PDB file of C-alpha atoms in Angstrom:
ATOM      1  CA  MET A   1      -1.953  71.441  50.540  1.00  0.00           C
ATOM      2  CA  ALA A   2      -2.907  70.611  46.980  1.00  0.00           C
ATOM      3  CA  PRO A   3      -2.701  66.957  45.971  1.00  0.00           C
ATOM      4  CA  LEU A   4      -1.066  66.008  42.690  1.00  0.00           C
ATOM      5  CA  LYS A   5      -3.476  64.929  40.006  1.00  0.00           C
ATOM      6  CA  ILE A   6      -2.082  61.487  39.383  1.00  0.00           C
ATOM      7  CA  ALA A   7      -4.280  58.435  39.131  1.00  0.00           C
ATOM      8  CA  LYS A   8      -3.237  55.743  41.564  1.00  0.00           C
ATOM      9  CA  GLU A   9      -3.030  53.054  38.895  1.00  0.00           C
ATOM     10  CA  LYS A  10      -0.300  55.080  37.141  1.00  0.00           C
ATOM     11  CA  LEU A  11       1.914  54.384  40.135  1.00  0.00           C
ATOM     12  CA  GLU A  12       2.040  50.733  39.131  1.00  0.00           C
ATOM     13  CA  LYS A  13       4.817  51.826  36.761  1.00  0.00           C
ATOM     14  CA  VAL A  14       7.084  52.528  39.746  1.00  0.00           C
ATOM     15  CA  LYS A  15       9.616  49.752  40.340  1.00  0.00           C
ATOM     16  CA  TYR A  16      10.868  49.626  43.894  1.00  0.00           C
ATOM     17  CA  ASP A  17      14.229  48.021  44.633  1.00  0.00           C
ATOM     18  CA  PRO A  18      14.568  45.007  46.973  1.00  0.00           C
ATOM     19  CA  GLN A  19      14.564  47.450  49.927  1.00  0.00           C
ATOM     20  CA  GLY A  20      11.248  48.868  48.699  1.00  0.00           C
ATOM     21  CA  LEU A  21      12.797  52.168  47.606  1.00  0.00           C
ATOM     22  CA  VAL A  22      12.866  54.280  44.462  1.00  0.00           C
ATOM     23  CA  THR A  23      15.358  57.080  43.719  1.00  0.00           C
ATOM     24  CA  ALA A  24      13.862  60.580  43.749  1.00  0.00           C
ATOM     25  CA  ILE A  25      15.650  63.512  42.123  1.00  0.00           C
ATOM     26  CA  ILE A  26      14.527  66.944  43.231  1.00  0.00           C
ATOM     27  CA  GLN A  27      14.951  69.812  40.788  1.00  0.00           C
ATOM     28  CA  ASP A  28      14.040  73.514  41.073  1.00  0.00           C
ATOM     29  CA  TYR A  29      11.109  74.043  38.697  1.00  0.00           C
ATOM     30  CA  GLN A  30      12.239  77.540  37.770  1.00  0.00           C
ATOM     31  CA  ASP A  31      15.940  77.313  36.881  1.00  0.00           C
ATOM     32  CA  GLY A  32      16.472  73.548  36.714  1.00  0.00           C
ATOM     33  CA  ARG A  33      19.065  73.396  39.499  1.00  0.00           C
ATOM     34  CA  VAL A  34      19.240  69.851  40.866  1.00  0.00           C
ATOM     35  CA  LEU A  35      18.724  70.316  44.592  1.00  0.00           C
ATOM     36  CA  MET A  36      19.047  66.848  46.089  1.00  0.00           C
ATOM     37  CA  VAL A  37      18.567  63.123  45.700  1.00  0.00           C
ATOM     38  CA  ALA A  38      16.673  61.046  48.200  1.00  0.00           C
ATOM     39  CA  TYR A  39      14.620  57.865  48.370  1.00  0.00           C
ATOM     40  CA  MET A  40      10.929  57.139  48.586  1.00  0.00           C
ATOM     41  CA  ASN A  41       9.078  54.037  49.628  1.00  0.00           C
ATOM     42  CA  GLN A  42       5.463  53.474  48.638  1.00  0.00           C
ATOM     43  CA  GLU A  43       4.127  55.274  51.702  1.00  0.00           C
ATOM     44  CA  SER A  44       6.242  58.396  51.143  1.00  0.00           C
ATOM     45  CA  LEU A  45       5.359  58.512  47.452  1.00  0.00           C
ATOM     46  CA  GLU A  46       1.662  58.288  48.278  1.00  0.00           C
ATOM     47  CA  LYS A  47       2.004  61.033  50.910  1.00  0.00           C
ATOM     48  CA  THR A  48       3.839  63.197  48.353  1.00  0.00           C
ATOM     49  CA  ILE A  49       1.005  62.806  45.876  1.00  0.00           C
ATOM     50  CA  GLU A  50      -1.669  63.256  48.528  1.00  0.00           C
ATOM     51  CA  THR A  51      -0.173  66.472  49.935  1.00  0.00           C
ATOM     52  CA  GLY A  52       1.733  67.966  46.996  1.00  0.00           C
ATOM     53  CA  GLN A  53       4.827  68.239  49.202  1.00  0.00           C
ATOM     54  CA  THR A  54       7.817  65.900  49.216  1.00  0.00           C
ATOM     55  CA  TYR A  55       8.014  63.038  51.682  1.00  0.00           C
ATOM     56  CA  PHE A  56      10.962  60.669  51.661  1.00  0.00           C
ATOM     57  CA  TYR A  57      12.067  57.535  53.415  1.00  0.00           C
ATOM     58  CA  SER A  58      15.081  58.174  55.604  1.00  0.00           C
ATOM     59  CA  ARG A  59      17.393  55.204  55.286  1.00  0.00           C
ATOM     60  CA  SER A  60      19.423  56.271  58.325  1.00  0.00           C
ATOM     61  CA  ARG A  61      16.427  56.870  60.598  1.00  0.00           C
ATOM     62  CA  GLN A  62      14.350  54.166  58.882  1.00  0.00           C
ATOM     63  CA  SER A  63      11.256  56.320  58.937  1.00  0.00           C
ATOM     64  CA  LEU A  64       8.992  58.562  56.900  1.00  0.00           C
ATOM     65  CA  TRP A  65      10.509  62.020  56.483  1.00  0.00           C
ATOM     66  CA  HIS A  66       8.486  65.107  55.577  1.00  0.00           C
ATOM     67  CA  LYS A  67      11.063  67.401  53.998  1.00  0.00           C
ATOM     68  CA  GLY A  68      11.051  70.736  55.818  1.00  0.00           C
ATOM     69  CA  GLU A  69       8.909  69.536  58.709  1.00  0.00           C
ATOM     70  CA  THR A  70      11.251  71.049  61.292  1.00  0.00           C
ATOM     71  CA  SER A  71      13.090  73.691  59.207  1.00  0.00           C
ATOM     72  CA  GLY A  72      10.062  74.924  57.275  1.00  0.00           C
ATOM     73  CA  HIS A  73      12.045  74.321  54.075  1.00  0.00           C
ATOM     74  CA  ILE A  74       9.313  72.361  52.371  1.00  0.00           C
ATOM     75  CA  GLN A  75       9.215  71.458  48.685  1.00  0.00           C
ATOM     76  CA  ILE A  76       6.000  72.126  46.793  1.00  0.00           C
ATOM     77  CA  VAL A  77       5.737  69.693  43.913  1.00  0.00           C
ATOM     78  CA  LYS A  78       5.031  71.155  40.486  1.00  0.00           C
ATOM     79  CA  SER A  79       5.441  68.003  38.394  1.00  0.00           C
ATOM     80  CA  MET A  80       6.449  64.375  38.669  1.00  0.00           C
ATOM     81  CA  GLU A  81       8.148  62.282  36.015  1.00  0.00           C
ATOM     82  CA  ILE A  82       9.317  58.676  35.861  1.00  0.00           C
ATOM     83  CA  ASP A  83      12.175  57.209  33.887  1.00  0.00           C
ATOM     84  CA  CYS A  84      12.005  54.572  31.183  1.00  0.00           C
ATOM     85  CA  ASP A  85      12.720  51.650  33.486  1.00  0.00           C
ATOM     86  CA  GLY A  86      10.544  52.940  36.322  1.00  0.00           C
ATOM     87  CA  ASP A  87      13.174  52.969  39.062  1.00  0.00           C
ATOM     88  CA  ALA A  88      13.773  56.715  39.281  1.00  0.00           C
ATOM     89  CA  LEU A  89      11.450  59.670  39.763  1.00  0.00           C
ATOM     90  CA  LEU A  90      12.062  63.319  38.928  1.00  0.00           C
ATOM     91  CA  PHE A  91      10.193  65.986  40.883  1.00  0.00           C
ATOM     92  CA  GLN A  92      10.196  69.617  39.873  1.00  0.00           C
ATOM     93  CA  VAL A  93       9.544  71.664  42.989  1.00  0.00           C
ATOM     94  CA  GLU A  94       9.244  75.117  44.427  1.00  0.00           C
ATOM     95  CA  GLN A  95      11.827  75.051  47.199  1.00  0.00           C
ATOM     96  CA  VAL A  96      10.932  77.092  50.246  1.00  0.00           C
ATOM     97  CA  GLY A  97      14.224  78.232  51.820  1.00  0.00           C
ATOM     98  CA  VAL A  98      17.067  75.855  50.972  1.00  0.00           C
ATOM     99  CA  ALA A  99      17.266  72.149  50.195  1.00  0.00           C
ATOM    100  CA  CYS A 100      20.503  71.222  51.927  1.00  0.00           C
ATOM    101  CA  HIS A 101      20.719  70.662  55.666  1.00  0.00           C
ATOM    102  CA  GLU A 102      24.024  72.554  55.525  1.00  0.00           C
ATOM    103  CA  GLY A 103      22.071  75.756  54.853  1.00  0.00           C
ATOM    104  CA  ILE A 104      22.866  76.019  51.166  1.00  0.00           C
ATOM    105  CA  ARG A 105      20.521  75.927  48.246  1.00  0.00           C
ATOM    106  CA  SER A 106      21.568  72.608  46.674  1.00  0.00           C
ATOM    107  CA  CYS A 107      23.146  69.529  48.208  1.00  0.00           C
ATOM    108  CA  PHE A 108      25.479  69.428  45.188  1.00  0.00           C
ATOM    109  CA  ARG A 109      28.804  71.262  44.976  1.00  0.00           C
ATOM    110  CA  PRO A 110      31.933  70.873  42.825  1.00  0.00           C
ATOM    111  CA  VAL A 111      33.826  67.721  43.758  1.00  0.00           C
ATOM    112  CA  ASP A 112      37.146  69.540  43.677  1.00  0.00           C
ATOM    113  CA  SER A 113      36.027  72.418  45.856  1.00  0.00           C
ATOM    114  CA  SER A 114      37.797  72.752  49.163  1.00  0.00           C
ATOM    115  CA  GLN A 115      35.171  75.233  50.348  1.00  0.00           C
ATOM    116  CA  PRO A 116      32.016  73.538  49.112  1.00  0.00           C
ATOM    117  CA  MET A 117      29.636  75.916  50.836  1.00  0.00           C
ATOM    118  CA  SER A 118      31.169  79.188  49.772  1.00  0.00           C
ATOM    119  CA  THR A 119      29.556  79.824  46.408  1.00  0.00           C
ATOM    120  CA  GLU A 120      25.943  78.897  46.818  1.00  0.00           C
ATOM    121  CA  VAL A 121      24.728  80.439  50.027  1.00  0.00           C
ATOM    122  CA  THR A 122      21.492  82.143  49.144  1.00  0.00           C
ATOM    123  CA  GLU A 123      20.090  85.200  50.817  1.00  0.00           C
ATOM    124  CA  GLN A 124      17.366  83.037  52.325  1.00  0.00           C
ATOM    125  CA  ALA A 125      19.946  80.633  53.702  1.00  0.00           C
ATOM    126  CA  THR A 126      21.898  83.481  55.214  1.00  0.00           C
ATOM    127  CA  GLN A 127      18.760  84.805  56.847  1.00  0.00           C
ATOM    128  CA  ASP A 128      17.888  81.363  58.158  1.00  0.00           C
ATOM    129  CA  GLN A 129      21.402  80.847  59.455  1.00  0.00           C
ATOM    130  CA  LYS A 130      21.295  84.221  61.204  1.00  0.00           C
ATOM    131  CA  ALA A 131      17.917  83.338  62.692  1.00  0.00           C
ATOM    132  CA  GLU A 132      19.216  79.992  63.901  1.00  0.00           C
ATOM    133  CA  LEU A 133      22.375  81.589  65.213  1.00  0.00           C
ATOM    134  CA  GLY A 134      20.208  84.149  66.985  1.00  0.00           C
ATOM    135  CA  GLU A 135      18.267  81.351  68.596  1.00  0.00           C
ATOM    136  CA  VAL A 136      21.449  79.640  69.686  1.00  0.00           C
ATOM    137  CA  LEU A 137      22.877  82.882  71.104  1.00  0.00           C
ATOM    138  CA  ALA A 138      19.625  83.990  72.720  1.00  0.00           C
TER     139      ALA A 138
ATOM    140  CA  MET B   1      39.010  62.918  24.605  1.00  0.00           C
ATOM    141  CA  ALA B   2      39.743  65.543  27.232  1.00  0.00           C
ATOM    142  CA  PRO B   3      40.152  64.312  30.786  1.00  0.00           C
ATOM    143  CA  LEU B   4      38.400  66.134  33.607  1.00  0.00           C
ATOM    144  CA  LYS B   5      40.708  68.186  35.783  1.00  0.00           C
ATOM    145  CA  ILE B   6      39.933  66.519  39.095  1.00  0.00           C
ATOM    146  CA  ALA B   7      42.650  65.473  41.498  1.00  0.00           C
ATOM    147  CA  LYS B   8      42.398  61.803  42.377  1.00  0.00           C
ATOM    148  CA  GLU B   9      42.425  62.448  46.132  1.00  0.00           C
ATOM    149  CA  LYS B  10      39.205  64.465  45.750  1.00  0.00           C
ATOM    150  CA  LEU B  11      37.473  61.215  44.820  1.00  0.00           C
ATOM    151  CA  GLU B  12      37.945  59.989  48.367  1.00  0.00           C
ATOM    152  CA  LYS B  13      34.785  61.990  49.123  1.00  0.00           C
ATOM    153  CA  VAL B  14      32.737  59.512  47.060  1.00  0.00           C
ATOM    154  CA  LYS B  15      30.876  57.027  49.220  1.00  0.00           C
ATOM    155  CA  TYR B  16      30.012  53.828  47.403  1.00  0.00           C
ATOM    156  CA  ASP B  17      27.117  51.700  48.619  1.00  0.00           C
ATOM    157  CA  PRO B  18      27.609  48.074  49.741  1.00  0.00           C
ATOM    158  CA  GLN B  19      27.434  47.033  46.073  1.00  0.00           C
ATOM    159  CA  GLY B  20      30.275  49.443  45.293  1.00  0.00           C
ATOM    160  CA  LEU B  21      28.019  51.855  43.398  1.00  0.00           C
ATOM    161  CA  VAL B  22      27.238  55.551  43.494  1.00  0.00           C
ATOM    162  CA  THR B  23      24.189  57.211  41.908  1.00  0.00           C
ATOM    163  CA  ALA B  24      24.978  59.413  38.889  1.00  0.00           C
ATOM    164  CA  ILE B  25      22.510  62.003  37.638  1.00  0.00           C
ATOM    165  CA  ILE B  26      23.051  63.225  34.108  1.00  0.00           C
ATOM    166  CA  GLN B  27      21.855  66.709  33.226  1.00  0.00           C
ATOM    167  CA  ASP B  28      22.065  68.690  29.987  1.00  0.00           C
ATOM    168  CA  TYR B  29      24.592  71.473  30.613  1.00  0.00           C
ATOM    169  CA  GLN B  30      22.715  73.935  28.421  1.00  0.00           C
ATOM    170  CA  ASP B  31      19.070  73.834  29.515  1.00  0.00           C
ATOM    171  CA  GLY B  32      19.253  71.773  32.702  1.00  0.00           C
ATOM    172  CA  ARG B  33      17.027  68.950  31.487  1.00  0.00           C
ATOM    173  CA  VAL B  34      17.663  65.846  33.580  1.00  0.00           C
ATOM    174  CA  LEU B  35      18.448  63.183  31.009  1.00  0.00           C
ATOM    175  CA  MET B  36      18.946  59.987  32.980  1.00  0.00           C
ATOM    176  CA  VAL B  37      20.088  58.341  36.182  1.00  0.00           C
ATOM    177  CA  ALA B  38      22.599  55.516  36.242  1.00  0.00           C
ATOM    178  CA  TYR B  39      25.218  54.011  38.521  1.00  0.00           C
ATOM    179  CA  MET B  40      28.986  54.149  38.611  1.00  0.00           C
ATOM    180  CA  ASN B  41      31.491  51.939  40.337  1.00  0.00           C
ATOM    181  CA  GLN B  42      35.007  53.131  41.013  1.00  0.00           C
ATOM    182  CA  GLU B  43      36.289  51.896  37.651  1.00  0.00           C
ATOM    183  CA  SER B  44      33.577  53.671  35.651  1.00  0.00           C
ATOM    184  CA  LEU B  45      34.045  56.896  37.587  1.00  0.00           C
ATOM    185  CA  GLU B  46      37.782  56.807  36.931  1.00  0.00           C
ATOM    186  CA  LYS B  47      37.172  56.119  33.212  1.00  0.00           C
ATOM    187  CA  THR B  48      34.710  59.042  33.126  1.00  0.00           C
ATOM    188  CA  ILE B  49      37.315  61.388  34.579  1.00  0.00           C
ATOM    189  CA  GLU B  50      40.105  59.985  32.415  1.00  0.00           C
ATOM    190  CA  THR B  51      38.170  60.335  29.154  1.00  0.00           C
ATOM    191  CA  GLY B  52      35.721  63.181  29.835  1.00  0.00           C
ATOM    192  CA  GLN B  53      32.873  60.939  28.643  1.00  0.00           C
ATOM    193  CA  THR B  54      30.401  59.066  30.825  1.00  0.00           C
ATOM    194  CA  TYR B  55      31.016  55.445  31.744  1.00  0.00           C
ATOM    195  CA  PHE B  56      28.581  53.592  33.976  1.00  0.00           C
ATOM    196  CA  TYR B  57      28.281  50.234  35.626  1.00  0.00           C
ATOM    197  CA  SER B  58      25.438  48.232  34.160  1.00  0.00           C
ATOM    198  CA  ARG B  59      23.710  46.410  36.988  1.00  0.00           C
ATOM    199  CA  SER B  60      21.826  44.150  34.578  1.00  0.00           C
ATOM    200  CA  ARG B  61      24.871  43.213  32.480  1.00  0.00           C
ATOM    201  CA  GLN B  62      27.243  43.506  35.446  1.00  0.00           C
ATOM    202  CA  SER B  63      29.855  45.242  33.336  1.00  0.00           C
ATOM    203  CA  LEU B  64      31.433  48.561  32.468  1.00  0.00           C
ATOM    204  CA  TRP B  65      29.261  50.496  30.044  1.00  0.00           C
ATOM    205  CA  HIS B  66      30.548  53.334  27.883  1.00  0.00           C
ATOM    206  CA  LYS B  67      27.424  55.398  27.198  1.00  0.00           C
ATOM    207  CA  GLY B  68      26.995  55.773  23.447  1.00  0.00           C
ATOM    208  CA  GLU B  69      29.584  53.155  22.542  1.00  0.00           C
ATOM    209  CA  THR B  70      27.272  51.466  20.044  1.00  0.00           C
ATOM    210  CA  SER B  71      24.763  54.258  19.293  1.00  0.00           C
ATOM    211  CA  GLY B  72      27.284  57.077  19.097  1.00  0.00           C
ATOM    212  CA  HIS B  73      25.170  58.960  21.615  1.00  0.00           C
ATOM    213  CA  ILE B  74      28.023  59.799  23.933  1.00  0.00           C
ATOM    214  CA  GLN B  75      27.918  62.289  26.774  1.00  0.00           C
ATOM    215  CA  ILE B  76      30.739  64.830  26.988  1.00  0.00           C
ATOM    216  CA  VAL B  77      31.177  65.868  30.603  1.00  0.00           C
ATOM    217  CA  LYS B  78      31.255  69.598  31.320  1.00  0.00           C
ATOM    218  CA  SER B  79      31.241  69.470  35.121  1.00  0.00           C
ATOM    219  CA  MET B  80      30.975  67.055  38.005  1.00  0.00           C
ATOM    220  CA  GLU B  81      29.454  67.722  41.408  1.00  0.00           C
ATOM    221  CA  ILE B  82      28.983  65.641  44.531  1.00  0.00           C
ATOM    222  CA  ASP B  83      26.277  65.888  47.155  1.00  0.00           C
ATOM    223  CA  CYS B  84      26.677  66.651  50.835  1.00  0.00           C
ATOM    224  CA  ASP B  85      26.792  63.032  51.939  1.00  0.00           C
ATOM    225  CA  GLY B  86      28.942  61.865  49.054  1.00  0.00           C
ATOM    226  CA  ASP B  87      26.650  59.152  47.701  1.00  0.00           C
ATOM    227  CA  ALA B  88      25.360  60.927  44.600  1.00  0.00           C
ATOM    228  CA  LEU B  89      27.110  62.619  41.686  1.00  0.00           C
ATOM    229  CA  LEU B  90      25.731  65.185  39.260  1.00  0.00           C
ATOM    230  CA  PHE B  91      27.241  65.426  35.795  1.00  0.00           C
ATOM    231  CA  GLN B  92      26.429  68.252  33.426  1.00  0.00           C
ATOM    232  CA  VAL B  93      26.990  66.982  29.914  1.00  0.00           C
ATOM    233  CA  GLU B  94      26.773  67.774  26.264  1.00  0.00           C
ATOM    234  CA  GLN B  95      24.541  64.977  24.991  1.00  0.00           C
ATOM    235  CA  VAL B  96      25.325  63.807  21.479  1.00  0.00           C
ATOM    236  CA  GLY B  97      22.050  62.542  19.987  1.00  0.00           C
ATOM    237  CA  VAL B  98      19.649  61.384  22.678  1.00  0.00           C
ATOM    238  CA  ALA B  99      20.090  59.931  26.144  1.00  0.00           C
ATOM    239  CA  CYS B 100      17.278  57.386  26.225  1.00  0.00           C
ATOM    240  CA  HIS B 101      17.550  53.996  24.556  1.00  0.00           C
ATOM    241  CA  GLU B 102      13.941  54.533  23.448  1.00  0.00           C
ATOM    242  CA  GLY B 103      15.161  57.219  21.042  1.00  0.00           C
ATOM    243  CA  ILE B 104      13.979  60.212  23.028  1.00  0.00           C
ATOM    244  CA  ARG B 105      15.987  62.973  24.542  1.00  0.00           C
ATOM    245  CA  SER B 106      15.454  62.208  28.241  1.00  0.00           C
ATOM    246  CA  CYS B 107      14.653  58.957  30.011  1.00  0.00           C
ATOM    247  CA  PHE B 108      12.088  60.906  32.074  1.00  0.00           C
ATOM    248  CA  ARG B 109       8.469  61.458  31.051  1.00  0.00           C
ATOM    249  CA  PRO B 110       5.271  62.392  32.908  1.00  0.00           C
ATOM    250  CA  VAL B 111       4.117  59.527  35.105  1.00  0.00           C
ATOM    251  CA  ASP B 112       0.521  59.983  34.033  1.00  0.00           C
ATOM    252  CA  SER B 113       1.254  60.050  30.343  1.00  0.00           C
ATOM    253  CA  SER B 114      -0.228  57.235  28.342  1.00  0.00           C
ATOM    254  CA  GLN B 115       1.969  58.132  25.389  1.00  0.00           C
ATOM    255  CA  PRO B 116       5.211  58.832  27.183  1.00  0.00           C
ATOM    256  CA  MET B 117       7.281  59.260  24.054  1.00  0.00           C
ATOM    257  CA  SER B 118       5.041  61.656  22.205  1.00  0.00           C
ATOM    258  CA  THR B 119       6.138  65.029  23.509  1.00  0.00           C
ATOM    259  CA  GLU B 120       9.872  64.864  23.641  1.00  0.00           C
ATOM    260  CA  VAL B 121      11.045  63.360  20.383  1.00  0.00           C
ATOM    261  CA  THR B 122      13.778  65.674  19.219  1.00  0.00           C
ATOM    262  CA  GLU B 123      14.683  66.336  15.646  1.00  0.00           C
ATOM    263  CA  GLN B 124      17.916  64.458  16.224  1.00  0.00           C
ATOM    264  CA  ALA B 125      16.022  61.491  17.640  1.00  0.00           C
ATOM    265  CA  THR B 126      13.703  61.471  14.664  1.00  0.00           C
ATOM    266  CA  GLN B 127      16.673  61.466  12.333  1.00  0.00           C
ATOM    267  CA  ASP B 128      18.296  58.689  14.303  1.00  0.00           C
ATOM    268  CA  GLN B 129      15.097  56.685  14.352  1.00  0.00           C
ATOM    269  CA  LYS B 130      14.732  57.105  10.606  1.00  0.00           C
ATOM    270  CA  ALA B 131      18.339  56.074  10.145  1.00  0.00           C
ATOM    271  CA  GLU B 132      17.855  53.028  12.331  1.00  0.00           C
ATOM    272  CA  LEU B 133      14.572  52.207  10.625  1.00  0.00           C
ATOM    273  CA  GLY B 134      16.372  52.564   7.320  1.00  0.00           C
ATOM    274  CA  GLU B 135      18.950  50.081   8.472  1.00  0.00           C
ATOM    275  CA  VAL B 136      16.264  47.672   9.609  1.00  0.00           C
ATOM    276  CA  LEU B 137      14.382  47.972   6.321  1.00  0.00           C
ATOM    277  CA  ALA B 138      17.492  47.858   4.166  1.00  0.00           C
TER     278      ALA B 138
END
């Protein structure tokens, strides 16, 4: 794991909301596809910088969440940006496997699609799904 | 103004937070640059779809906000996507002028930059800044 080279005092720019969270947008560093949006608290942001992989705060589980910890679909951070009012972060990442828990590359799909998962299943996702299916059937 | 072709019942997928807001990510439809993040309530989302231009809900002013209304820097929506849990929207847009109120193309800049505005000033922004400066000096 390679830490990000970001001085800790630069993180004073980050403005957490009343729940202690900041919005984090995750984008593929190669083709710019927006993969997902999640939230970070101070601990998860510090872990992200320390490890060079994304950590979030799960609002539903109310706990630190290392993306890909169980699936292996980690995100290796290539760059980190902050917006002009400090309440949103943009991470460009190398996505291992797929970002979405539904087995597709991006969590985003056309709003008017009735088959939201049909167009973006990557080869990797298909392989993963087969592997998981194999495990279930085994 | 060209409305987006999205059936109203498809918007039932959108999950607003307790404040009645959904996160909206704005991305340049040509090169994928993430331009800004803002929030929409139901009214602003409906106006966005009705007009094909972005409308947000300003949390600080607590009012509907037509992006570019005063600056002319409107965003013409090319596509709209929703994420797997329905609480974030991704709009690909044609940005007229610049997205950031600081006169730069994107609201995002490296977190460790001490001169955050230095690298991304577009020609259009420079022209706009000159025009605005001209108005101030006039």
